[in-house]
């Protein structure tokens, strides 16, 4: 299959994406977090194409994207006891990079939720994605547009590298704003369970209700939660400060730096997440730099710890998972 890459800004781009979705096709679309592989959430055959293209196991459920709060309530119910909390969170963070786990309505099929009673829903703030939602009137199922277990794509070219020849169409909206997948939350006894850390931080959520990182789940749940995920093919190790890293001879090291200036001596290739140590910039660069370091034939990627405050917690979470080798996802 030949994959077309079309500029999201070009005339007719919205109509073309909408038409593909209505035809039951998959389309890669930019969101404000990472690129998603989209399909009509109410068309099980279309949704199955997502699983095929990604080689994603069927037990791994998909996020459903909707245009607004009214559309959200067509796919999920908001239980009375958390209605106030959910509405406050929606007002503050939606549209945006926050995904809610809520009881699903019947129109959402088992294919989407992998048989779970909760559906993950998010209102995307990306102007193109949101325009496609509105123009189509569809609910759109979309996981990150990478092969299962791999690094999420933050540019159209990343999607082509991951899924080229497997999908007909990629809409190119440039580099994504946040560069990390959305924060996923569930609710328990009026408290917020953070199932995946992301652009909306625990600190931000805690202004609304006590929020804690969910215990590592035993049963189903998400590969975003499997220990080895977001994995580059090159081994990766986390260190405190690269300046203290003692390399060995005849080994090609790459550095993913947090501190600046960076020690260059033993590193063949260096990428600095943010020269001004800005966490937003660091998050936006993270997956792109991991991909670049993964493509230059290194023996080891050395990554510096990032401060675990605010967005730094989500960056650290991704780096720790990238450091786990031989996990169950590939
Ligand atoms: O930013 C994002 O969330 C991106 C963009 C495209 O929206 N999407 C994304 O989807 O990261 P995905 O499928 O790569 O990651 C979603 C995670 C998966 O780990 C999945 O297992 C989990 O959310 N998930 C989805 N539905 C769920 C459900 N009903 N219950 C528990 N976990 C769920
Ligand atoms: Mg993913």
Short mmCIF file of C-alpha atoms and ligand atoms in Angstrom, two decimals:
data_model
loop_
_atom_site.label_atom_id
_atom_site.label_comp_id
_atom_site.label_asym_id
_atom_site.label_seq_id
_atom_site.Cartn_x
_atom_site.Cartn_y
_atom_site.Cartn_z
CA UNK A 1 0.00 0.00 0.00
CA UNK A 2 1.34 3.42 -0.93
CA UNK A 3 1.06 5.89 1.94
CA UNK A 4 0.11 9.48 1.07
CA UNK A 5 1.36 12.29 3.30
CA UNK A 6 -0.88 15.33 2.99
CA UNK A 7 -0.32 18.74 4.62
CA UNK A 8 -3.06 19.38 7.17
CA UNK A 9 -3.11 22.98 6.03
CA UNK A 10 -3.70 22.19 2.36
CA UNK A 11 -7.13 22.94 0.86
CA UNK A 12 -9.57 20.07 1.25
CA UNK A 13 -7.44 18.31 3.87
CA UNK A 14 -10.22 18.18 6.46
CA UNK A 15 -12.70 16.79 3.92
CA UNK A 16 -10.23 14.18 2.79
CA UNK A 17 -9.61 12.96 6.34
CA UNK A 18 -13.34 12.93 7.08
CA UNK A 19 -14.09 10.99 3.90
CA UNK A 20 -11.48 8.35 4.70
CA UNK A 21 -12.90 7.90 8.18
CA UNK A 22 -16.44 7.62 6.83
CA UNK A 23 -15.22 5.05 4.33
CA UNK A 24 -14.00 2.89 7.22
CA UNK A 25 -10.33 3.61 6.61
CA UNK A 26 -7.61 4.44 9.12
CA UNK A 27 -5.91 7.85 8.92
CA UNK A 28 -2.94 9.13 10.90
CA UNK A 29 -3.81 12.52 12.40
CA UNK A 30 -1.83 15.03 14.43
CA UNK A 31 -3.03 15.75 17.96
CA UNK A 32 -1.55 18.15 20.50
CA UNK A 33 0.19 15.22 22.24
CA UNK A 34 1.45 12.72 19.65
CA UNK A 35 0.18 11.53 16.26
CA UNK A 36 -2.77 9.17 16.47
CA UNK A 37 -3.95 6.40 14.15
CA UNK A 38 -7.62 7.25 13.78
CA UNK A 39 -10.71 5.30 12.81
CA UNK A 40 -14.47 5.64 13.28
CA UNK A 41 -14.94 4.38 16.85
CA UNK A 42 -18.40 3.01 16.05
CA UNK A 43 -17.21 0.95 13.08
CA UNK A 44 -15.64 -2.27 14.42
CA UNK A 45 -14.14 -3.23 11.04
CA UNK A 46 -12.38 0.13 10.84
CA UNK A 47 -11.17 -0.18 14.44
CA UNK A 48 -9.75 -3.62 13.70
CA UNK A 49 -7.58 -2.05 11.00
CA UNK A 50 -5.90 -0.01 13.74
CA UNK A 51 -4.94 -3.17 15.61
CA UNK A 52 -3.64 -4.75 12.40
CA UNK A 53 -1.51 -1.81 11.33
CA UNK A 54 0.04 -1.40 14.77
CA UNK A 55 0.33 -5.15 15.46
CA UNK A 56 -1.39 -4.27 18.68
CA UNK A 57 -2.85 -7.07 20.82
CA UNK A 58 -6.64 -6.99 21.01
CA UNK A 59 -6.62 -6.87 24.82
CA UNK A 60 -5.24 -3.35 24.69
CA UNK A 61 -8.12 -0.83 24.60
CA UNK A 62 -8.23 2.42 22.59
CA UNK A 63 -8.89 6.03 23.55
CA UNK A 64 -12.03 7.53 22.00
CA UNK A 65 -11.71 11.17 20.94
CA UNK A 66 -14.76 13.41 20.88
CA UNK A 67 -15.41 17.03 19.90
CA UNK A 68 -16.88 18.36 23.15
CA UNK A 69 -18.57 17.58 26.46
CA UNK A 70 -21.90 16.76 24.82
CA UNK A 71 -20.24 14.26 22.48
CA UNK A 72 -18.40 12.79 25.46
CA UNK A 73 -21.70 11.93 27.09
CA UNK A 74 -22.79 10.05 23.98
CA UNK A 75 -20.01 7.51 24.52
CA UNK A 76 -19.61 7.59 28.33
CA UNK A 77 -21.68 8.27 31.41
CA UNK A 78 -20.53 10.51 34.24
CA UNK A 79 -21.63 8.93 37.53
CA UNK A 80 -23.58 11.27 39.77
CA UNK A 81 -21.07 11.09 42.64
CA UNK A 82 -18.19 12.41 40.56
CA UNK A 83 -20.12 14.72 38.26
CA UNK A 84 -18.93 17.88 40.00
CA UNK A 85 -15.30 16.78 39.91
CA UNK A 86 -15.41 15.61 36.28
CA UNK A 87 -17.11 18.81 35.16
CA UNK A 88 -14.50 20.94 36.93
CA UNK A 89 -11.69 18.96 35.31
CA UNK A 90 -13.36 19.22 31.90
CA UNK A 91 -13.75 22.96 32.31
CA UNK A 92 -10.12 23.40 33.32
CA UNK A 93 -8.30 20.96 31.03
CA UNK A 94 -10.54 20.13 28.07
CA UNK A 95 -10.10 20.36 25.20
CA UNK A 96 -6.56 19.23 25.96
CA UNK A 97 -4.19 16.40 26.87
CA UNK A 98 -6.32 14.77 29.59
CA UNK A 99 -8.06 11.41 29.09
CA UNK A 100 -10.92 10.32 31.37
CA UNK A 101 -11.80 6.72 32.19
CA UNK A 102 -15.57 6.60 32.56
CA UNK A 103 -18.31 3.95 32.33
CA UNK A 104 -18.96 3.32 28.65
CA UNK A 105 -22.28 3.60 26.91
CA UNK A 106 -23.53 0.65 24.91
CA UNK A 107 -22.69 2.13 21.50
CA UNK A 108 -19.01 1.66 22.33
CA UNK A 109 -18.11 -1.88 21.36
CA UNK A 110 -15.90 -4.45 23.05
CA UNK A 111 -13.38 -4.02 20.23
CA UNK A 112 -12.65 -0.48 21.44
CA UNK A 113 -12.56 -1.15 25.20
CA UNK A 114 -11.17 -4.69 24.94
CA UNK A 115 -14.23 -5.80 26.87
CA UNK A 116 -13.67 -3.40 29.78
CA UNK A 117 -16.63 -1.54 31.26
CA UNK A 118 -14.79 1.78 31.19
CA UNK A 119 -14.00 3.74 28.06
CA UNK A 120 -11.09 6.17 27.83
CA UNK A 121 -12.30 9.50 26.38
CA UNK A 122 -10.49 12.65 25.45
CA UNK A 123 -11.42 15.96 23.81
CA UNK A 124 -8.49 16.88 21.60
CA UNK A 125 -7.48 20.54 21.40
CA UNK A 126 -5.56 20.17 18.15
CA UNK A 127 -7.21 22.49 15.62
CA UNK A 128 -7.02 19.99 12.77
CA UNK A 129 -8.09 16.98 14.81
CA UNK A 130 -10.89 18.93 16.41
CA UNK A 131 -12.04 20.20 13.01
CA UNK A 132 -12.16 16.61 11.74
CA UNK A 133 -14.22 15.60 14.79
CA UNK A 134 -16.68 18.42 14.19
CA UNK A 135 -16.94 18.07 10.44
CA UNK A 136 -17.45 14.31 10.64
CA UNK A 137 -19.64 14.17 13.73
CA UNK A 138 -17.80 10.96 14.55
CA UNK A 139 -16.26 9.65 17.72
CA UNK A 140 -12.71 8.74 16.74
CA UNK A 141 -10.72 5.87 18.22
CA UNK A 142 -7.01 6.65 18.06
CA UNK A 143 -3.98 5.13 19.73
CA UNK A 144 -0.55 6.58 19.14
CA UNK A 145 0.47 5.95 15.52
CA UNK A 146 3.46 3.70 16.20
CA UNK A 147 3.97 -0.03 16.05
CA UNK A 148 3.10 -1.66 19.34
CA UNK A 149 5.65 -1.08 22.09
CA UNK A 150 7.59 1.54 20.15
CA UNK A 151 8.19 5.24 20.64
CA UNK A 152 5.15 7.43 19.93
CA UNK A 153 5.44 9.62 16.81
CA UNK A 154 5.66 13.38 17.18
CA UNK A 155 6.05 14.17 13.46
CA UNK A 156 4.42 12.91 10.27
CA UNK A 157 7.73 11.41 9.15
CA UNK A 158 7.88 9.34 12.36
CA UNK A 159 4.49 7.89 11.48
CA UNK A 160 5.72 7.07 7.99
CA UNK A 161 8.78 5.34 9.49
CA UNK A 162 6.55 3.31 11.81
CA UNK A 163 3.54 2.52 9.66
CA UNK A 164 4.45 3.49 6.10
CA UNK A 165 2.98 1.07 3.55
CA UNK A 166 0.52 -0.20 6.15
CA UNK A 167 -1.85 2.77 6.14
CA UNK A 168 -3.21 4.83 3.23
CA UNK A 169 -3.03 8.36 4.62
CA UNK A 170 -1.03 10.56 7.00
CA UNK A 171 -2.11 14.14 7.64
CA UNK A 172 0.95 16.26 8.36
CA UNK A 173 0.36 18.93 11.00
CA UNK A 174 4.01 19.50 11.86
CA UNK A 175 5.63 18.63 15.19
CA UNK A 176 3.18 18.03 18.01
CA UNK A 177 2.98 20.57 20.82
CA UNK A 178 3.39 18.46 23.96
CA UNK A 179 5.36 15.51 22.61
CA UNK A 180 4.07 13.18 25.33
CA UNK A 181 0.87 11.13 25.36
CA UNK A 182 -2.09 12.48 27.33
CA UNK A 183 -2.43 12.08 31.06
CA UNK A 184 -4.95 9.29 31.78
CA UNK A 185 -7.10 9.45 34.90
CA UNK A 186 -9.72 7.27 36.53
CA UNK A 187 -11.78 7.87 39.65
CA UNK A 188 -12.05 5.93 42.89
CA UNK A 189 -14.09 7.10 45.88
CA UNK A 190 -13.94 10.67 44.68
CA UNK A 191 -10.16 10.49 44.31
CA UNK A 192 -8.17 10.77 41.09
CA UNK A 193 -6.16 7.76 39.98
CA UNK A 194 -3.43 8.69 37.52
CA UNK A 195 -3.03 5.72 35.19
CA UNK A 196 -0.54 7.40 32.89
CA UNK A 197 1.44 10.53 33.66
CA UNK A 198 1.47 13.14 30.95
CA UNK A 199 1.21 16.83 30.09
CA UNK A 200 -1.40 17.53 32.79
CA UNK A 201 0.64 17.06 35.94
CA UNK A 202 -0.28 15.52 39.28
CA UNK A 203 0.23 18.94 40.85
CA UNK A 204 -2.35 20.44 38.50
CA UNK A 205 -4.85 17.65 39.21
CA UNK A 206 -4.39 17.94 42.95
CA UNK A 207 -5.99 21.34 42.93
CA UNK A 208 -9.27 19.50 42.24
CA UNK A 209 -9.04 16.30 44.30
CA UNK A 210 -6.35 14.13 45.88
CA UNK A 211 -4.51 12.52 42.96
CA UNK A 212 -2.16 9.55 43.17
CA UNK A 213 -0.34 7.40 40.67
CA UNK A 214 -2.34 4.20 40.28
CA UNK A 215 -0.76 1.06 41.67
CA UNK A 216 0.75 -1.05 38.97
CA UNK A 217 -2.27 -2.95 37.74
CA UNK A 218 -2.29 -6.71 37.88
CA UNK A 219 -4.86 -7.64 35.25
CA UNK A 220 -5.56 -6.08 31.88
CA UNK A 221 -4.69 -2.43 31.70
CA UNK A 222 -2.34 -0.71 29.47
CA UNK A 223 1.01 -1.15 27.80
CA UNK A 224 1.51 2.51 28.52
CA UNK A 225 1.80 0.81 31.88
CA UNK A 226 3.90 -2.19 30.94
CA UNK A 227 7.38 -1.61 32.21
CA UNK A 228 9.06 -1.87 28.85
CA UNK A 229 7.30 0.55 26.56
CA UNK A 230 8.36 3.52 24.49
CA UNK A 231 11.40 1.40 23.75
CA UNK A 232 14.22 2.44 21.44
CA UNK A 233 16.03 -0.54 19.92
CA UNK A 234 19.34 0.70 21.33
CA UNK A 235 19.90 -0.06 25.04
CA UNK A 236 19.39 2.96 27.26
CA UNK A 237 20.68 3.69 30.74
CA UNK A 238 19.72 6.48 33.13
CA UNK A 239 22.43 8.37 35.00
CA UNK A 240 22.53 11.27 37.43
CA UNK A 241 25.03 13.42 35.55
CA UNK A 242 26.73 12.53 32.28
CA UNK A 243 29.89 14.32 33.44
CA UNK A 244 30.41 11.44 35.91
CA UNK A 245 29.76 8.70 33.37
CA UNK A 246 32.80 6.51 32.76
CA UNK A 247 32.65 4.91 29.37
CA UNK A 248 34.58 1.98 28.01
CA UNK A 249 36.82 1.95 24.97
CA UNK A 250 35.52 0.96 21.59
CA UNK A 251 31.96 1.67 22.62
CA UNK A 252 29.77 4.17 20.84
CA UNK A 253 27.81 6.20 23.36
CA UNK A 254 25.10 8.72 22.70
CA UNK A 255 23.92 11.25 25.24
CA UNK A 256 20.42 12.48 25.92
CA UNK A 257 21.33 15.39 28.15
CA UNK A 258 19.38 17.38 30.68
CA UNK A 259 22.25 19.43 32.06
CA UNK A 260 23.82 22.13 29.93
CA UNK A 261 26.52 22.63 28.81
CA UNK A 262 27.02 18.97 27.96
CA UNK A 263 30.25 16.99 28.38
CA UNK A 264 31.13 15.92 24.83
CA UNK A 265 34.27 13.90 25.27
CA UNK A 266 33.11 10.31 25.17
CA UNK A 267 29.79 10.80 23.42
CA UNK A 268 29.58 10.22 19.69
CA UNK A 269 26.22 11.96 19.41
CA UNK A 270 24.58 14.38 21.84
CA UNK A 271 21.05 15.73 22.12
CA UNK A 272 20.12 18.20 24.85
CA UNK A 273 16.44 18.13 25.82
CA UNK A 274 16.40 21.86 26.61
CA UNK A 275 19.41 24.12 26.85
CA UNK A 276 17.43 26.37 29.17
CA UNK A 277 16.17 23.37 31.18
CA UNK A 278 12.61 24.09 30.31
CA UNK A 279 10.50 20.99 30.98
CA UNK A 280 7.90 21.79 28.33
CA UNK A 281 10.59 22.07 25.69
CA UNK A 282 12.24 18.92 27.04
CA UNK A 283 8.99 16.95 26.80
CA UNK A 284 8.35 18.17 23.27
CA UNK A 285 11.85 17.05 22.19
CA UNK A 286 12.01 13.75 24.08
CA UNK A 287 10.62 11.23 21.60
CA UNK A 288 12.20 12.91 18.56
CA UNK A 289 15.64 12.82 20.15
CA UNK A 290 15.17 9.21 21.28
CA UNK A 291 14.32 8.30 17.70
CA UNK A 292 17.34 10.18 16.35
CA UNK A 293 19.70 8.56 18.84
CA UNK A 294 18.17 5.20 17.99
CA UNK A 295 19.00 5.66 14.30
CA UNK A 296 22.75 6.33 14.44
CA UNK A 297 24.15 2.93 15.39
CA UNK A 298 25.02 3.52 19.04
CA UNK A 299 25.90 0.78 21.52
CA UNK A 300 24.29 2.62 24.39
CA UNK A 301 22.14 5.71 24.94
CA UNK A 302 23.05 7.46 28.19
CA UNK A 303 20.15 9.58 29.45
CA UNK A 304 20.44 12.07 32.27
CA UNK A 305 17.82 12.16 35.00
CA UNK A 306 15.32 14.97 34.71
CA UNK A 307 13.96 16.64 37.87
CA UNK A 308 10.82 14.78 38.90
CA UNK A 309 8.64 17.80 39.39
CA UNK A 310 5.71 18.86 37.24
CA UNK A 311 6.15 17.61 33.67
CA UNK A 312 9.51 16.16 34.69
CA UNK A 313 7.64 13.28 36.35
CA UNK A 314 6.10 12.26 33.02
CA UNK A 315 9.44 12.58 31.21
CA UNK A 316 11.11 10.45 33.88
CA UNK A 317 8.35 7.86 33.57
CA UNK A 318 9.01 7.50 29.81
CA UNK A 319 12.78 7.36 30.29
CA UNK A 320 12.49 4.62 32.92
CA UNK A 321 10.33 2.55 30.63
CA UNK A 322 12.71 3.12 27.73
CA UNK A 323 15.52 1.84 29.98
CA UNK A 324 13.81 -1.52 30.56
CA UNK A 325 14.94 -4.10 28.02
CA UNK A 326 13.47 -7.43 27.14
CA UNK A 327 10.04 -6.50 28.41
CA UNK A 328 6.85 -8.03 27.22
CA UNK A 329 5.81 -5.55 24.59
CA UNK A 330 7.93 -6.52 21.63
O1 LIG B 1 -2.21 11.47 23.80
C1 LIG B 1 -2.78 10.40 23.64
O2 LIG B 1 -3.44 9.85 24.56
C2 LIG B 1 -2.64 9.72 22.28
C3 LIG B 1 -3.36 10.58 21.26
C4 LIG B 1 -3.39 9.94 19.90
O3 LIG B 1 -4.63 10.88 21.71
N1 LIG B 1 -3.18 8.41 22.31
C5 LIG B 1 -2.56 7.39 22.95
O4 LIG B 1 -3.22 6.17 22.83
O5 LIG B 1 -1.54 7.51 23.57
P1 LIG B 1 -2.51 4.79 23.16
O6 LIG B 1 -3.49 3.75 22.76
O7 LIG B 1 -1.19 4.72 22.53
O8 LIG B 1 -2.42 4.80 24.72
C6 LIG B 1 -3.62 4.77 25.46
C7 LIG B 1 -3.44 3.99 26.71
C8 LIG B 1 -3.10 2.55 26.42
O9 LIG B 1 -2.06 2.19 27.29
C9 LIG B 1 -4.39 1.82 26.72
O10 LIG B 1 -4.16 0.52 27.20
C10 LIG B 1 -5.03 2.71 27.78
O11 LIG B 1 -4.70 4.00 27.40
N2 LIG B 1 -6.49 2.59 27.76
C11 LIG B 1 -7.32 2.87 26.73
N3 LIG B 1 -8.58 2.58 27.05
C12 LIG B 1 -8.57 2.10 28.30
C13 LIG B 1 -9.57 1.59 29.18
N4 LIG B 1 -10.85 1.53 28.81
N5 LIG B 1 -9.17 1.16 30.41
C14 LIG B 1 -7.88 1.21 30.78
N6 LIG B 1 -6.88 1.67 29.99
C15 LIG B 1 -7.22 2.10 28.75
MG1 LIG B 2 0.74 4.23 22.49
#
